[in-house]
mmCIF file of C-alpha atoms in Angstrom:
data_model
loop_
_atom_site.group_PDB
_atom_site.id
_atom_site.type_symbol
_atom_site.label_atom_id
_atom_site.label_comp_id
_atom_site.label_asym_id
_atom_site.label_seq_id
_atom_site.Cartn_x
_atom_site.Cartn_y
_atom_site.Cartn_z
ATOM 1 C CA MET G 1 1.167 -23.483 -54.960
ATOM 2 C CA LYS G 2 -1.130 -20.416 -54.716
ATOM 3 C CA CYS G 3 -3.893 -22.655 -53.353
ATOM 4 C CA LEU G 4 -1.549 -23.891 -50.656
ATOM 5 C CA VAL G 5 -0.579 -20.333 -49.774
ATOM 6 C CA THR G 6 -4.150 -19.353 -49.607
ATOM 7 C CA VAL G 7 -5.052 -22.245 -47.301
ATOM 8 C CA ILE G 8 -2.149 -21.390 -44.905
ATOM 9 C CA LEU G 9 -3.138 -17.742 -44.827
ATOM 10 C CA PHE G 10 -6.705 -18.787 -44.118
ATOM 11 C CA PHE G 11 -5.612 -21.154 -41.412
ATOM 12 C CA LEU G 12 -3.554 -18.417 -39.750
ATOM 13 C CA TRP G 13 -6.430 -15.888 -39.963
ATOM 14 C CA MET G 14 -8.686 -18.429 -38.280
ATOM 15 C CA VAL G 15 -6.267 -19.089 -35.523
ATOM 16 C CA SER G 16 -5.879 -15.355 -34.907
ATOM 17 C CA PHE G 17 -9.582 -14.777 -34.966
ATOM 18 C CA CYS G 18 -10.263 -17.696 -32.586
ATOM 19 C CA SER G 19 -7.465 -16.510 -30.261
ATOM 20 C CA CYS G 20 -8.913 -12.997 -30.088
ATOM 21 C CA ARG G 21 -12.327 -14.306 -29.471
ATOM 22 C CA LEU G 22 -11.105 -16.648 -26.717
ATOM 23 C CA LEU G 23 -9.115 -13.742 -25.119
ATOM 24 C CA SER G 24 -12.163 -11.547 -25.323
ATOM 25 C CA GLU G 25 -14.289 -14.280 -23.659
ATOM 26 C CA ALA G 26 -11.579 -14.930 -21.087
ATOM 27 C CA THR G 27 -11.468 -11.262 -19.980
ATOM 28 C CA GLY G 28 -15.272 -10.986 -19.941
ATOM 29 C CA ARG G 29 -17.673 -8.210 -20.754
ATOM 30 C CA ARG G 30 -17.107 -4.543 -19.880
ATOM 31 C CA PHE G 31 -19.715 -2.530 -18.055
ATOM 32 C CA ASN G 32 -18.964 1.087 -18.505
ATOM 33 C CA VAL G 33 -20.763 3.387 -15.959
ATOM 34 C CA LEU G 34 -21.282 6.024 -18.731
ATOM 35 C CA ASP G 35 -23.629 3.454 -20.471
ATOM 36 C CA TYR G 36 -25.755 3.430 -17.348
ATOM 37 C CA GLY G 37 -26.298 7.230 -17.285
ATOM 38 C CA ALA G 38 -23.483 8.277 -15.064
ATOM 39 C CA ASP G 39 -22.469 11.951 -15.623
ATOM 40 C CA GLY G 40 -18.714 12.496 -15.812
ATOM 41 C CA ASN G 41 -18.649 16.179 -14.934
ATOM 42 C CA GLY G 42 -18.217 15.604 -11.244
ATOM 43 C CA LYS G 43 -21.259 17.721 -10.309
ATOM 44 C CA ILE G 44 -24.292 15.400 -10.735
ATOM 45 C CA ASP G 45 -24.777 12.482 -8.412
ATOM 46 C CA ALA G 46 -23.673 9.357 -10.253
ATOM 47 C CA THR G 47 -24.466 6.973 -7.441
ATOM 48 C CA PRO G 48 -27.640 5.525 -9.017
ATOM 49 C CA ALA G 49 -25.892 4.843 -12.346
ATOM 50 C CA PHE G 50 -22.950 3.126 -10.553
ATOM 51 C CA GLN G 51 -25.417 0.940 -8.580
ATOM 52 C CA LYS G 52 -27.183 -0.157 -11.892
ATOM 53 C CA ALA G 53 -23.866 -0.890 -13.458
ATOM 54 C CA TRP G 54 -22.847 -2.905 -10.478
ATOM 55 C CA GLY G 55 -26.033 -4.991 -10.506
ATOM 56 C CA ASP G 56 -25.349 -6.171 -14.075
ATOM 57 C CA PHE G 57 -21.641 -6.491 -13.545
ATOM 58 C CA CYS G 58 -22.040 -8.654 -10.357
ATOM 59 C CA GLN G 59 -24.457 -10.974 -12.088
ATOM 60 C CA ALA G 60 -22.014 -11.637 -14.989
ATOM 61 C CA SER G 61 -20.772 -15.197 -14.615
ATOM 62 C CA GLU G 62 -17.943 -15.305 -17.064
ATOM 63 C CA GLU G 63 -14.227 -14.944 -16.315
ATOM 64 C CA MET G 64 -13.222 -11.475 -15.151
ATOM 65 C CA PRO G 65 -16.034 -9.071 -16.118
ATOM 66 C CA THR G 66 -14.938 -5.500 -15.852
ATOM 67 C CA LEU G 67 -16.700 -2.579 -14.320
ATOM 68 C CA VAL G 68 -15.198 0.539 -16.079
ATOM 69 C CA VAL G 69 -14.831 3.956 -14.620
ATOM 70 C CA PRO G 70 -13.417 5.662 -17.711
ATOM 71 C CA ALA G 71 -10.507 8.068 -17.879
ATOM 72 C CA GLY G 72 -11.076 11.712 -18.555
ATOM 73 C CA ASN G 73 -14.202 11.767 -16.305
ATOM 74 C CA THR G 74 -14.947 12.779 -12.818
ATOM 75 C CA PHE G 75 -17.798 11.027 -11.002
ATOM 76 C CA LEU G 76 -19.641 12.228 -7.866
ATOM 77 C CA LEU G 77 -20.560 9.555 -5.516
ATOM 78 C CA LYS G 78 -22.390 9.629 -2.221
ATOM 79 C CA SER G 79 -22.322 6.844 0.286
ATOM 80 C CA VAL G 80 -22.688 3.502 -1.508
ATOM 81 C CA THR G 81 -22.030 -0.150 -0.752
ATOM 82 C CA PHE G 82 -21.334 -2.607 -3.520
ATOM 83 C CA SER G 83 -22.391 -6.057 -2.155
ATOM 84 C CA GLY G 84 -21.598 -9.538 -3.280
ATOM 85 C CA PRO G 85 -21.201 -12.420 -3.698
ATOM 86 C CA CYS G 86 -20.821 -11.940 -7.386
ATOM 87 C CA MET G 87 -21.345 -14.654 -9.976
ATOM 88 C CA SER G 88 -17.784 -14.392 -11.358
ATOM 89 C CA LYS G 89 -14.817 -15.722 -9.357
ATOM 90 C CA ASN G 90 -12.614 -12.727 -10.188
ATOM 91 C CA PRO G 91 -14.662 -9.532 -10.792
ATOM 92 C CA HIS G 92 -12.508 -6.562 -11.990
ATOM 93 C CA VAL G 93 -13.170 -2.998 -11.207
ATOM 94 C CA LEU G 94 -11.141 -0.776 -13.511
ATOM 95 C CA ILE G 95 -10.853 2.804 -12.194
ATOM 96 C CA GLU G 96 -9.189 5.108 -14.762
ATOM 97 C CA GLY G 97 -11.076 8.263 -13.993
ATOM 98 C CA THR G 98 -11.677 10.197 -10.796
ATOM 99 C CA ILE G 99 -14.289 9.529 -8.116
ATOM 100 C CA VAL G 100 -15.031 12.432 -5.756
ATOM 101 C CA ALA G 101 -17.138 12.719 -2.623
ATOM 102 C CA PRO G 102 -19.506 15.720 -1.974
ATOM 103 C CA ASP G 103 -17.465 18.604 -0.481
ATOM 104 C CA SER G 104 -20.031 20.140 1.821
ATOM 105 C CA PHE G 105 -22.233 19.074 4.739
ATOM 106 C CA ASP G 106 -25.433 19.980 2.962
ATOM 107 C CA SER G 107 -24.571 17.742 -0.036
ATOM 108 C CA TRP G 108 -24.824 14.643 2.215
ATOM 109 C CA ASP G 109 -28.371 15.476 3.459
ATOM 110 C CA GLY G 110 -30.421 12.275 3.460
ATOM 111 C CA ASP G 111 -27.368 10.029 3.512
ATOM 112 C CA ASP G 112 -27.691 7.921 6.658
ATOM 113 C CA ASP G 113 -24.330 6.060 6.412
ATOM 114 C CA TYR G 114 -21.906 7.962 8.628
ATOM 115 C CA GLU G 115 -19.377 5.192 8.623
ATOM 116 C CA ASN G 116 -18.127 4.702 5.053
ATOM 117 C CA TRP G 117 -18.160 6.548 1.758
ATOM 118 C CA ILE G 118 -17.593 3.648 -0.651
ATOM 119 C CA GLY G 119 -17.872 0.042 0.622
ATOM 120 C CA PHE G 120 -17.366 -3.349 -0.782
ATOM 121 C CA THR G 121 -18.867 -6.295 1.168
ATOM 122 C CA ALA G 122 -18.488 -10.024 0.457
ATOM 123 C CA VAL G 123 -17.111 -9.630 -3.005
ATOM 124 C CA PHE G 124 -14.674 -12.554 -3.359
ATOM 125 C CA GLY G 125 -11.689 -12.458 -5.654
ATOM 126 C CA LEU G 126 -12.133 -8.710 -6.333
ATOM 127 C CA MET G 127 -9.501 -6.877 -8.263
ATOM 128 C CA VAL G 128 -9.552 -2.983 -8.204
ATOM 129 C CA ASP G 129 -6.949 -1.058 -10.192
ATOM 130 C CA GLY G 130 -6.562 1.292 -13.155
ATOM 131 C CA GLY G 131 -4.434 4.292 -12.184
ATOM 132 C CA GLY G 132 -7.404 6.456 -11.219
ATOM 133 C CA LYS G 133 -8.159 8.503 -8.155
ATOM 134 C CA PHE G 134 -10.396 8.637 -5.076
ATOM 135 C CA ASP G 135 -10.820 12.169 -3.654
ATOM 136 C CA GLY G 136 -12.556 12.415 -0.402
ATOM 137 C CA GLN G 137 -12.683 16.244 -0.378
ATOM 138 C CA GLY G 138 -12.465 16.175 3.328
ATOM 139 C CA GLU G 139 -11.280 19.759 4.163
ATOM 140 C CA ALA G 140 -14.645 20.886 5.596
ATOM 141 C CA TRP G 141 -14.708 17.947 8.051
ATOM 142 C CA TRP G 142 -11.095 18.546 9.124
ATOM 143 C CA LYS G 143 -11.967 22.151 9.945
ATOM 144 C CA ALA G 144 -15.049 21.015 11.855
ATOM 145 C CA CYS G 145 -12.813 18.689 14.005
ATOM 146 C CA ASN G 146 -10.388 21.504 14.650
ATOM 147 C CA ASP G 147 -13.291 23.713 15.688
ATOM 148 C CA ASN G 148 -14.952 21.085 17.910
ATOM 149 C CA ASP G 149 -17.983 21.179 15.563
ATOM 150 C CA SER G 150 -20.479 18.295 15.846
ATOM 151 C CA ALA G 151 -20.064 17.566 12.113
ATOM 152 C CA CYS G 152 -16.702 16.057 12.985
ATOM 153 C CA SER G 153 -18.471 12.977 14.299
ATOM 154 C CA ASN G 154 -20.070 12.327 10.891
ATOM 155 C CA ARG G 155 -16.844 11.806 8.984
ATOM 156 C CA ARG G 156 -16.722 8.781 6.750
ATOM 157 C CA GLN G 157 -14.070 6.244 5.946
ATOM 158 C CA ALA G 158 -13.307 6.587 2.285
ATOM 159 C CA LEU G 159 -12.892 3.038 1.030
ATOM 160 C CA HIS G 160 -13.990 0.085 3.098
ATOM 161 C CA PHE G 161 -13.592 -3.654 2.294
ATOM 162 C CA ASN G 162 -15.464 -6.092 4.411
ATOM 163 C CA LYS G 163 -15.195 -9.869 3.904
ATOM 164 C CA CYS G 164 -13.559 -9.588 0.605
ATOM 165 C CA ASN G 165 -11.327 -12.603 0.478
ATOM 166 C CA GLY G 166 -8.763 -12.571 -2.295
ATOM 167 C CA LEU G 167 -8.825 -8.881 -2.686
ATOM 168 C CA ARG G 168 -6.227 -7.280 -5.005
ATOM 169 C CA LEU G 169 -5.995 -3.435 -4.804
ATOM 170 C CA SER G 170 -3.282 -1.748 -6.873
ATOM 171 C CA ASN G 171 -2.182 1.244 -8.896
ATOM 172 C CA LEU G 172 -4.560 3.881 -7.451
ATOM 173 C CA HIS G 173 -4.371 7.354 -5.828
ATOM 174 C CA HIS G 174 -6.344 8.156 -2.705
ATOM 175 C CA VAL G 175 -6.344 11.716 -1.460
ATOM 176 C CA ASN G 176 -8.034 13.883 1.246
ATOM 177 C CA SER G 177 -10.329 11.498 2.941
ATOM 178 C CA GLN G 178 -12.723 12.975 5.623
ATOM 179 C CA ARG G 179 -11.331 10.229 8.028
ATOM 180 C CA GLY G 180 -9.323 7.083 7.134
ATOM 181 C CA HIS G 181 -8.515 6.329 3.525
ATOM 182 C CA ILE G 182 -8.622 2.569 3.170
ATOM 183 C CA SER G 183 -9.823 0.019 5.637
ATOM 184 C CA ILE G 184 -9.662 -3.751 5.456
ATOM 185 C CA ASN G 185 -11.903 -5.747 7.726
ATOM 186 C CA ALA G 186 -12.492 -9.449 8.108
ATOM 187 C CA CYS G 187 -10.602 -10.210 4.950
ATOM 188 C CA ASP G 188 -8.227 -13.015 4.091
ATOM 189 C CA ASP G 189 -5.554 -13.286 1.294
ATOM 190 C CA VAL G 190 -5.252 -9.551 0.519
ATOM 191 C CA GLN G 191 -2.679 -7.840 -1.749
ATOM 192 C CA LEU G 192 -2.323 -3.997 -1.671
ATOM 193 C CA SER G 193 0.394 -2.542 -3.924
ATOM 194 C CA ASN G 194 1.465 0.598 -5.828
ATOM 195 C CA LEU G 195 -0.852 2.855 -3.932
ATOM 196 C CA GLN G 196 -0.379 6.566 -3.256
ATOM 197 C CA ILE G 197 -2.334 7.887 -0.234
ATOM 198 C CA LEU G 198 -2.073 11.596 0.551
ATOM 199 C CA ALA G 199 -3.584 14.090 2.977
ATOM 200 C CA PRO G 200 -2.063 17.091 4.748
ATOM 201 C CA ASP G 201 -0.186 16.307 7.983
ATOM 202 C CA GLU G 202 -2.646 18.516 10.009
ATOM 203 C CA SER G 203 -5.702 16.599 8.735
ATOM 204 C CA PRO G 204 -7.064 14.664 11.805
ATOM 205 C CA ASN G 205 -7.471 10.814 11.844
ATOM 206 C CA THR G 206 -6.826 10.381 8.123
ATOM 207 C CA ASP G 207 -5.112 7.040 8.431
ATOM 208 C CA GLY G 208 -3.627 5.625 5.287
ATOM 209 C CA ILE G 209 -4.525 1.915 5.646
ATOM 210 C CA ASP G 210 -6.342 0.384 8.658
ATOM 211 C CA ILE G 211 -6.457 -3.419 9.073
ATOM 212 C CA SER G 212 -8.647 -5.259 11.533
ATOM 213 C CA GLY G 213 -9.723 -8.843 11.925
ATOM 214 C CA SER G 214 -7.819 -9.887 8.761
ATOM 215 C CA ASN G 215 -5.312 -12.497 7.880
ATOM 216 C CA HIS G 216 -2.528 -12.835 5.239
ATOM 217 C CA VAL G 217 -2.445 -9.254 4.146
ATOM 218 C CA ASN G 218 0.515 -7.949 2.016
ATOM 219 C CA ILE G 219 1.128 -4.280 1.560
ATOM 220 C CA GLN G 220 3.969 -3.286 -0.662
ATOM 221 C CA ASP G 221 5.620 -0.692 -2.837
ATOM 222 C CA SER G 222 3.356 2.243 -1.782
ATOM 223 C CA PHE G 223 3.726 5.786 -0.671
ATOM 224 C CA ILE G 224 1.627 7.092 2.269
ATOM 225 C CA GLY G 225 1.594 10.599 3.690
ATOM 226 C CA THR G 226 -1.318 11.594 5.939
ATOM 227 C CA GLY G 227 -2.345 13.167 9.187
ATOM 228 C CA ASP G 228 -2.369 9.951 11.173
ATOM 229 C CA ASP G 229 -0.977 6.420 11.036
ATOM 230 C CA CYS G 230 0.398 5.425 7.580
ATOM 231 C CA ILE G 231 -0.634 1.922 8.478
ATOM 232 C CA ALA G 232 -2.544 0.804 11.569
ATOM 233 C CA ILE G 233 -2.737 -2.922 12.338
ATOM 234 C CA ASN G 234 -5.641 -3.582 14.747
ATOM 235 C CA GLY G 235 -7.114 -6.449 16.752
ATOM 236 C CA PHE G 236 -7.375 -10.122 15.550
ATOM 237 C CA SER G 237 -5.043 -9.621 12.669
ATOM 238 C CA THR G 238 -2.402 -12.160 11.711
ATOM 239 C CA TYR G 239 0.283 -12.725 9.040
ATOM 240 C CA ILE G 240 0.479 -9.090 8.013
ATOM 241 C CA ASN G 241 3.465 -8.155 5.704
ATOM 242 C CA VAL G 242 4.413 -4.594 4.923
ATOM 243 C CA THR G 243 7.283 -4.258 2.412
ATOM 244 C CA GLY G 244 8.737 -1.280 0.622
ATOM 245 C CA VAL G 245 6.428 1.401 1.967
ATOM 246 C CA LYS G 246 7.573 5.012 2.245
ATOM 247 C CA CYS G 247 5.609 6.813 5.078
ATOM 248 C CA GLY G 248 5.524 10.506 5.886
ATOM 249 C CA PRO G 249 4.142 12.755 7.068
ATOM 250 C CA GLY G 250 1.990 10.872 9.450
ATOM 251 C CA HIS G 251 2.096 8.983 12.788
ATOM 252 C CA GLY G 252 4.192 5.980 11.491
ATOM 253 C CA ILE G 253 3.508 2.306 11.209
ATOM 254 C CA SER G 254 1.460 1.186 14.184
ATOM 255 C CA ILE G 255 0.218 -1.941 15.849
ATOM 256 C CA GLY G 256 -2.831 -0.807 17.784
ATOM 257 C CA SER G 257 -4.174 0.811 19.697
ATOM 258 C CA LEU G 258 -5.362 -2.382 21.304
ATOM 259 C CA GLY G 259 -7.430 -3.081 24.403
ATOM 260 C CA LYS G 260 -9.511 0.005 24.666
ATOM 261 C CA ASP G 261 -12.273 -0.084 27.401
ATOM 262 C CA GLY G 262 -10.905 -3.347 28.691
ATOM 263 C CA ALA G 263 -11.245 -5.256 25.383
ATOM 264 C CA TYR G 264 -9.486 -8.585 24.623
ATOM 265 C CA GLU G 265 -7.497 -8.267 21.424
ATOM 266 C CA THR G 266 -4.641 -10.053 19.684
ATOM 267 C CA VAL G 267 -2.184 -9.427 16.874
ATOM 268 C CA GLU G 268 0.633 -11.697 15.774
ATOM 269 C CA GLU G 269 2.947 -12.534 12.891
ATOM 270 C CA VAL G 270 3.491 -8.998 11.590
ATOM 271 C CA HIS G 271 6.513 -8.405 9.474
ATOM 272 C CA VAL G 272 7.538 -4.861 8.431
ATOM 273 C CA LYS G 273 10.537 -4.784 6.037
ATOM 274 C CA SER G 274 12.420 -2.307 3.861
ATOM 275 C CA CYS G 275 10.299 0.684 4.813
ATOM 276 C CA ALA G 276 11.333 4.354 5.122
ATOM 277 C CA LEU G 277 9.784 6.822 7.494
ATOM 278 C CA LYS G 278 10.444 10.534 7.103
ATOM 279 C CA GLY G 279 9.328 13.395 9.333
ATOM 280 C CA THR G 280 6.812 11.153 11.141
ATOM 281 C CA GLN G 281 5.415 11.769 14.633
ATOM 282 C CA ASN G 282 6.228 8.089 15.458
ATOM 283 C CA GLY G 283 8.325 5.552 13.663
ATOM 284 C CA VAL G 284 7.341 1.896 14.269
ATOM 285 C CA ARG G 285 5.005 1.749 17.248
ATOM 286 C CA ILE G 286 3.153 -0.784 19.331
ATOM 287 C CA LYS G 287 0.348 0.748 21.476
ATOM 288 C CA THR G 288 -1.927 -0.992 23.995
ATOM 289 C CA TRP G 289 -4.303 0.455 26.462
ATOM 290 C CA GLU G 290 -3.988 0.083 30.131
ATOM 291 C CA GLY G 291 -6.629 -2.377 31.316
ATOM 292 C CA GLY G 292 -6.954 -4.340 28.134
ATOM 293 C CA SER G 293 -6.218 -7.991 27.694
ATOM 294 C CA GLY G 294 -4.777 -10.253 24.982
ATOM 295 C CA TYR G 295 -1.364 -10.372 23.322
ATOM 296 C CA VAL G 296 0.938 -8.921 20.690
ATOM 297 C CA ARG G 297 3.677 -11.363 19.606
ATOM 298 C CA LYS G 298 5.961 -12.591 16.808
ATOM 299 C CA ILE G 299 6.581 -9.057 15.429
ATOM 300 C CA THR G 300 9.561 -8.023 13.162
ATOM 301 C CA PHE G 301 10.748 -4.650 12.053
ATOM 302 C CA GLU G 302 13.603 -5.251 9.604
ATOM 303 C CA ASP G 303 15.682 -2.928 7.255
ATOM 304 C CA ILE G 304 13.884 0.196 8.473
ATOM 305 C CA THR G 305 15.180 3.677 7.839
ATOM 306 C CA PHE G 306 14.119 6.886 9.727
ATOM 307 C CA VAL G 307 14.828 10.419 8.644
ATOM 308 C CA ASN G 308 14.040 13.104 11.320
ATOM 309 C CA SER G 309 11.260 11.012 12.864
ATOM 310 C CA GLU G 310 9.951 11.532 16.315
ATOM 311 C CA ASN G 311 9.866 8.375 18.577
ATOM 312 C CA PRO G 312 11.504 6.112 16.006
ATOM 313 C CA ILE G 313 11.026 3.030 18.119
ATOM 314 C CA ILE G 314 8.270 2.996 20.738
ATOM 315 C CA ILE G 315 6.299 0.417 22.714
ATOM 316 C CA ASP G 316 3.651 1.977 24.875
ATOM 317 C CA GLN G 317 2.065 -0.779 26.893
ATOM 318 C CA GLN G 318 0.367 1.663 29.229
ATOM 319 C CA TYR G 319 -1.494 4.026 26.848
ATOM 320 C CA ASN G 320 -3.878 5.968 29.007
ATOM 321 C CA PRO G 321 -4.768 9.370 27.634
ATOM 322 C CA ASN G 322 -7.862 9.676 29.865
ATOM 323 C CA GLY G 323 -5.994 9.145 33.078
ATOM 324 C CA ILE G 324 -8.227 6.200 34.159
ATOM 325 C CA ARG G 325 -6.083 3.585 35.833
ATOM 326 C CA GLY G 326 -6.505 -0.070 34.993
ATOM 327 C CA SER G 327 -4.657 -3.285 35.313
ATOM 328 C CA PRO G 328 -2.142 -3.860 32.494
ATOM 329 C CA GLY G 329 -3.117 -6.933 30.642
ATOM 330 C CA ILE G 330 -1.980 -7.093 26.955
ATOM 331 C CA LYS G 331 1.160 -9.231 26.804
ATOM 332 C CA ILE G 332 3.930 -8.067 24.375
ATOM 333 C CA SER G 333 6.479 -10.602 23.448
ATOM 334 C CA ASP G 334 8.891 -11.823 20.630
ATOM 335 C CA ILE G 335 9.475 -8.354 19.102
ATOM 336 C CA THR G 336 12.533 -8.037 16.901
ATOM 337 C CA TYR G 337 14.199 -4.880 15.500
ATOM 338 C CA ARG G 338 16.856 -5.837 12.961
ATOM 339 C CA ASN G 339 19.004 -3.522 10.803
ATOM 340 C CA VAL G 340 17.192 -0.352 11.865
ATOM 341 C CA HIS G 341 18.900 2.935 11.081
ATOM 342 C CA GLY G 342 18.458 6.609 10.784
ATOM 343 C CA SER G 343 17.881 9.887 12.681
ATOM 344 C CA SER G 344 15.584 10.930 15.499
ATOM 345 C CA ALA G 345 14.043 14.366 15.990
ATOM 346 C CA ASP G 346 13.670 13.641 19.721
ATOM 347 C CA GLU G 347 16.180 13.203 22.468
ATOM 348 C CA VAL G 348 14.622 9.845 23.291
ATOM 349 C CA ALA G 349 15.003 7.639 20.220
ATOM 350 C CA ILE G 350 13.906 4.291 21.744
ATOM 351 C CA THR G 351 11.025 4.072 24.231
ATOM 352 C CA LEU G 352 9.996 0.750 25.831
ATOM 353 C CA ASP G 353 7.380 1.685 28.332
ATOM 354 C CA CYS G 354 6.028 -1.629 29.599
ATOM 355 C CA ALA G 355 3.780 -2.414 32.576
ATOM 356 C CA GLY G 356 5.146 -4.113 35.740
ATOM 357 C CA LYS G 357 2.971 -7.297 35.699
ATOM 358 C CA ALA G 358 2.505 -7.892 31.981
ATOM 359 C CA ALA G 359 5.950 -6.626 31.067
ATOM 360 C CA CYS G 360 7.396 -7.037 27.549
ATOM 361 C CA THR G 361 9.459 -10.116 27.012
ATOM 362 C CA ASN G 362 11.988 -11.329 24.423
ATOM 363 C CA ILE G 363 12.586 -7.897 22.925
ATOM 364 C CA VAL G 364 15.521 -8.174 20.490
ATOM 365 C CA MET G 365 17.495 -5.184 19.153
ATOM 366 C CA ASP G 366 19.873 -6.519 16.496
ATOM 367 C CA ASN G 367 22.035 -3.890 14.626
ATOM 368 C CA VAL G 368 20.076 -0.808 15.629
ATOM 369 C CA ASN G 369 21.804 2.581 15.030
ATOM 370 C CA ILE G 370 19.900 5.778 15.493
ATOM 371 C CA ILE G 371 21.468 9.185 15.670
ATOM 372 C CA SER G 372 20.152 12.704 16.364
ATOM 373 C CA SER G 373 18.746 14.807 13.526
ATOM 374 C CA ASN G 374 20.535 17.737 15.200
ATOM 375 C CA PRO G 375 24.275 17.456 14.792
ATOM 376 C CA GLY G 376 26.156 17.180 17.930
ATOM 377 C CA LYS G 377 23.105 16.407 20.014
ATOM 378 C CA GLN G 378 23.075 13.219 22.161
ATOM 379 C CA ILE G 379 20.095 10.819 22.121
ATOM 380 C CA ARG G 380 19.134 8.102 24.569
ATOM 381 C CA ALA G 381 16.760 5.179 25.174
ATOM 382 C CA SER G 382 14.173 4.976 27.876
ATOM 383 C CA CYS G 383 12.793 1.613 29.130
ATOM 384 C CA ASN G 384 10.711 0.231 31.887
ATOM 385 C CA ASN G 385 9.881 -3.440 32.563
ATOM 386 C CA ALA G 386 11.230 -4.696 29.218
ATOM 387 C CA LYS G 387 13.290 -7.876 28.962
ATOM 388 C CA GLY G 388 15.267 -9.189 26.073
ATOM 389 C CA THR G 389 18.605 -8.823 24.274
ATOM 390 C CA ALA G 390 20.467 -6.035 22.526
ATOM 391 C CA ILE G 391 22.963 -7.091 19.839
ATOM 392 C CA SER G 392 24.655 -3.886 18.714
ATOM 393 C CA ALA G 393 22.228 -1.164 19.721
ATOM 394 C CA SER G 394 22.919 2.605 19.677
ATOM 395 C CA PRO G 395 21.709 4.282 21.735
ATOM 396 C CA MET G 396 22.274 1.694 24.446
ATOM 397 C CA VAL G 397 19.096 0.133 25.839
ATOM 398 C CA PRO G 398 19.821 -0.288 29.473
ATOM 399 C CA CYS G 399 17.019 -2.811 30.350
ATOM 400 C CA LEU G 400 18.123 -5.325 27.622
ATOM 401 C CA SER G 401 21.051 -7.573 28.158
ATOM 402 C CA SER G 402 23.968 -7.376 25.696
#
């Protein structure tokens, strides 16, 4: 009997041992940047150590190798691009600590990349998470912009993903970028979730998330409050879903601007749902330049709430801040606003400013109810050259049939 018990216990131990080993092999090796000489005090440039760690990590061929940025440490990085393709199909970057950018102009001397701070290029199946933080320390650059200083033109986008199909970015904090915080370019099958993106409302051009040339992008369950667009969806982007995002301060959730300098650009199949915008300069916006060409179509804004937002609903098909006249060309069609409620800080709560020839067609307002943020004050809608249907819309939209 004792022998039988011993055999059973040995068998169970072997099963446990093998399971742990298989799990360890399944999750892959861990490449800790501290092991490559990175200093975690936030004062010494850790860029070379990160590059060395990335080199080994990207060559690991097993299932889900992990590049570790450990908790309790702050790492100073200058401009760096982490390039693929990597050997593994699902490389994992675990950011538990804090990554900071240099906070003064002099600290960037010798750095020729004026576009991006941290970039990932052609890394397929990339997962980035861990609860850590990116701090762009952009205050000096914001001041330069407000003072019309030439240093303003050297601001960097904080986190840039280019051709990273299958990207999964989640559970991270992004603060105080010099310019935009996260940009997604030429990517397919992207999931962004549980992100917190913050910058002061007076910080110029600090977009939360910019999307361009990308398909099948899902953004969900995130909080974004910055000095510019919470989310901007730019040219040649399709099948973009934005769900459960809280926005404010900022310039709202925007499609565009599109068609600058006569460019041909398209956006379609964008669906924004269950989002709340508070104290924003715009609500949900479509903006195209006069003189551009292309189209914006099949767009849905559903279950949207505004609290004291300026321009809650706005289509500006004739954007022309420079006063240079051009022929309208970007066609806007099949735009639906459904179950949209809340309060407007402006007298004009709905603006449909469409061009004569291109016009805006099949605009649908279905259960839209916006009131003034100021008790007792009346609000109204303004529209030019927009065609479509209003099904229970307040304020009344005169150019749409009921």
